[in-house]
PDB file of C-alpha atoms in Angstrom:
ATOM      1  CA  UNK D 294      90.317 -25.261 -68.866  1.00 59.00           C
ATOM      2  CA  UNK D 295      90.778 -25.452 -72.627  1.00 68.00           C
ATOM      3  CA  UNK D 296      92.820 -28.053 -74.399  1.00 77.00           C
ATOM      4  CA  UNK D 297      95.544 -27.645 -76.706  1.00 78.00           C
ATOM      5  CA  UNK D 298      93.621 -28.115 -79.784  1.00 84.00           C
ATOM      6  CA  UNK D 299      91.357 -25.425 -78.332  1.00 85.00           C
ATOM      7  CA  UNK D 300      94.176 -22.872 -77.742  1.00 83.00           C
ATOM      8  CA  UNK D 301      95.960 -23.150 -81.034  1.00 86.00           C
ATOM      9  CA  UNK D 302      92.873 -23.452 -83.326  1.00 91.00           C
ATOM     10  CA  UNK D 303      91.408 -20.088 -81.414  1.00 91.00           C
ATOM     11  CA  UNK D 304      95.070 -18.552 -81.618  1.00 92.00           C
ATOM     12  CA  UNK D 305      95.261 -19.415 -85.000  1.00 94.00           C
ATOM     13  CA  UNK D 306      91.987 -18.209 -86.121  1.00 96.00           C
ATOM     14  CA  UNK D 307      92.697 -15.153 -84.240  1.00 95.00           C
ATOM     15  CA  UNK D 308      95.790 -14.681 -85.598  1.00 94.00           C
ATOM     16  CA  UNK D 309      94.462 -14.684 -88.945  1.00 95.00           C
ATOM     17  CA  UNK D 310      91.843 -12.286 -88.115  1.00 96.00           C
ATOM     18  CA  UNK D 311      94.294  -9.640 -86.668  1.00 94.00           C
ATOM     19  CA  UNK D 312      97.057 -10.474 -89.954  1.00 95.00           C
ATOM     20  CA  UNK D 313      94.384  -9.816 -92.388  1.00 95.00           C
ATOM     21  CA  UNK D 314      92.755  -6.873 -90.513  1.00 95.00           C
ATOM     22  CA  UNK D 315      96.048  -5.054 -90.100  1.00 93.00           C
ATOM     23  CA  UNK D 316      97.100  -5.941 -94.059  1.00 93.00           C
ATOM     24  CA  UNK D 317      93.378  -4.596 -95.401  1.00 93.00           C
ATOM     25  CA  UNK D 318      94.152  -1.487 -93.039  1.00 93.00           C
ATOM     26  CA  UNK D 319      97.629  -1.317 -94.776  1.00 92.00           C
ATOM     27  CA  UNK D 320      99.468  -1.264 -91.377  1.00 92.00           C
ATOM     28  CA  UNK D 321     101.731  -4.079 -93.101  1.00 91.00           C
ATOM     29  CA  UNK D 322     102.800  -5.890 -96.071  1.00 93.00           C
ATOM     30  CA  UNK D 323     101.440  -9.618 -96.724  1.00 90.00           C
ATOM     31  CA  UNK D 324     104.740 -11.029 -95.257  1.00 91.00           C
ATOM     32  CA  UNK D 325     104.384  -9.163 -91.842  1.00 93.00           C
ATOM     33  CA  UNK D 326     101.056 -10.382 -91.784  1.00 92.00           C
ATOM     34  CA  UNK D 327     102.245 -14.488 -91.856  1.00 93.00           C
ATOM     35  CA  UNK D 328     104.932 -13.415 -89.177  1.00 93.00           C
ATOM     36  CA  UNK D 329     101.214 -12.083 -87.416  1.00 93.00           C
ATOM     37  CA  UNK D 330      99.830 -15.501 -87.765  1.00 94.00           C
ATOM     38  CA  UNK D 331     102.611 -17.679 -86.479  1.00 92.00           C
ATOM     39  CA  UNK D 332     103.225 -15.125 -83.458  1.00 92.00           C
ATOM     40  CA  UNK D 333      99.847 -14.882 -82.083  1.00 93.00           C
ATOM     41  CA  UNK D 334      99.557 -18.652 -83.047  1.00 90.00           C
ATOM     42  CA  UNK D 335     102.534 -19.377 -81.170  1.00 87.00           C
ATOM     43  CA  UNK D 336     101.412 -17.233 -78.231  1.00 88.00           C
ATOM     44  CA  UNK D 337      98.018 -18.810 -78.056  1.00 87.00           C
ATOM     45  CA  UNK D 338      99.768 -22.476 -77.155  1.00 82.00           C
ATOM     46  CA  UNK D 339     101.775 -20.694 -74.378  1.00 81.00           C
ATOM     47  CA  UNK D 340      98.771 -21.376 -71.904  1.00 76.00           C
ATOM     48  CA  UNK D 341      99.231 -25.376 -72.471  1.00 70.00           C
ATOM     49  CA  UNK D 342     102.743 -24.936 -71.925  1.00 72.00           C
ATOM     50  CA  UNK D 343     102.627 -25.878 -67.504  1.00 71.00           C
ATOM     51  CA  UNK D 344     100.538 -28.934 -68.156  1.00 69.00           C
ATOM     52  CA  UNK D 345     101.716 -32.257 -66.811  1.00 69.00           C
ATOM     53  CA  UNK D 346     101.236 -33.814 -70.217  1.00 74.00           C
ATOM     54  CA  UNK D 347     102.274 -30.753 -72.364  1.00 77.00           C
ATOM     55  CA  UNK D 348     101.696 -30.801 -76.411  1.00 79.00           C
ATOM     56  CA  UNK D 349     103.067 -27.638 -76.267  1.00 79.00           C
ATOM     57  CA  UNK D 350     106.476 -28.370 -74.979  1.00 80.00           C
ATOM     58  CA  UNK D 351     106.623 -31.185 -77.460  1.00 81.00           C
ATOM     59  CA  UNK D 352     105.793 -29.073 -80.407  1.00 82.00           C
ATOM     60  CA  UNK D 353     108.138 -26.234 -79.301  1.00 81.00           C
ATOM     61  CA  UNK D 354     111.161 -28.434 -78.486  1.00 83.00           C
ATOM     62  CA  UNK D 355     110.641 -30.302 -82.213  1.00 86.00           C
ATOM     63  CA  UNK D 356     110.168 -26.898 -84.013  1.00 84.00           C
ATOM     64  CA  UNK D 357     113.155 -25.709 -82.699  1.00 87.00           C
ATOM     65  CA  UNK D 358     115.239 -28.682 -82.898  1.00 93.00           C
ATOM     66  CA  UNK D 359     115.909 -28.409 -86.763  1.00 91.00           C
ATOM     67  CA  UNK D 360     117.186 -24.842 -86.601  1.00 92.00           C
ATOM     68  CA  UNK D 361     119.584 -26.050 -83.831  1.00 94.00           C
ATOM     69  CA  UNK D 362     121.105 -28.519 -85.834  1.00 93.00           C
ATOM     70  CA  UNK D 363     120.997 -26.164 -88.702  1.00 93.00           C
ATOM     71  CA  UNK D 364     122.716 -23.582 -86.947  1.00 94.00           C
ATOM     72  CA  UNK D 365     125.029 -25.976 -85.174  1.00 92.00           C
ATOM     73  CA  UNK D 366     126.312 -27.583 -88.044  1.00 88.00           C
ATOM     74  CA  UNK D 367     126.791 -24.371 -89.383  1.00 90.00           C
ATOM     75  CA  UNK D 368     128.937 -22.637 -86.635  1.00 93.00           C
ATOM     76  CA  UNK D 369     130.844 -26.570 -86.438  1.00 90.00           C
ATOM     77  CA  UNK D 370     131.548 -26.436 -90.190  1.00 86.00           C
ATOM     78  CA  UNK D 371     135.171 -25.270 -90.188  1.00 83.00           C
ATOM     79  CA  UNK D 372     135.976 -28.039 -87.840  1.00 84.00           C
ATOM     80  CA  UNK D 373     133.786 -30.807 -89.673  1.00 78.00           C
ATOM     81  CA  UNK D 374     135.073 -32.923 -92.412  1.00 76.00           C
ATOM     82  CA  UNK D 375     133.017 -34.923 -94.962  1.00 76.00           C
ATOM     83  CA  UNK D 376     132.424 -38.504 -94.304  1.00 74.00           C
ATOM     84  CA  UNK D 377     134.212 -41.128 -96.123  1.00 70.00           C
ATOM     85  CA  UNK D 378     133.103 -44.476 -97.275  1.00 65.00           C
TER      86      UNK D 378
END
């Protein structure tokens, strides 16, 4: 069974393949084509994701925890008042 090093740099590399195949073919814009990249990428470490020791679940729970506290802070800010020294 293939590590997680394995499965992202063979999801990325595919990704990259399909992004640039499908912009030369003008099926989409260079913008669609890094969404592409980051999907397939994404999809590729899915595999690693049941693993006792997971990389996986690390790297999705720490990619998504900045856009929770984003969006958290965010839907909080009415309530929320600056600090004060």
């Amino acid at each position: 069974m293939a590590n997680f090093r394995t499965h992202i740099t063979v999801a990325a590399a595919g990704g990259m393949l399909i992004a640039y195949a499908g912009w030369k073919g003008q099926l989409w814009p260079p913008s669609q084509a890094v969404v592409m990249i980051a999907l397939v990428t994404f999809g590729g470490i899915l595999p690693d994701i049941d693993a006792d020791r997971s990389h996986s679940i690390r790297l999705i729970f720490n990619l998504l925890s900045v856009p929770a506290l984003v969006l958290g802070a965010l839907l909080l800010q009415p309530w929320l008042t600056p600090g004060r020294y």
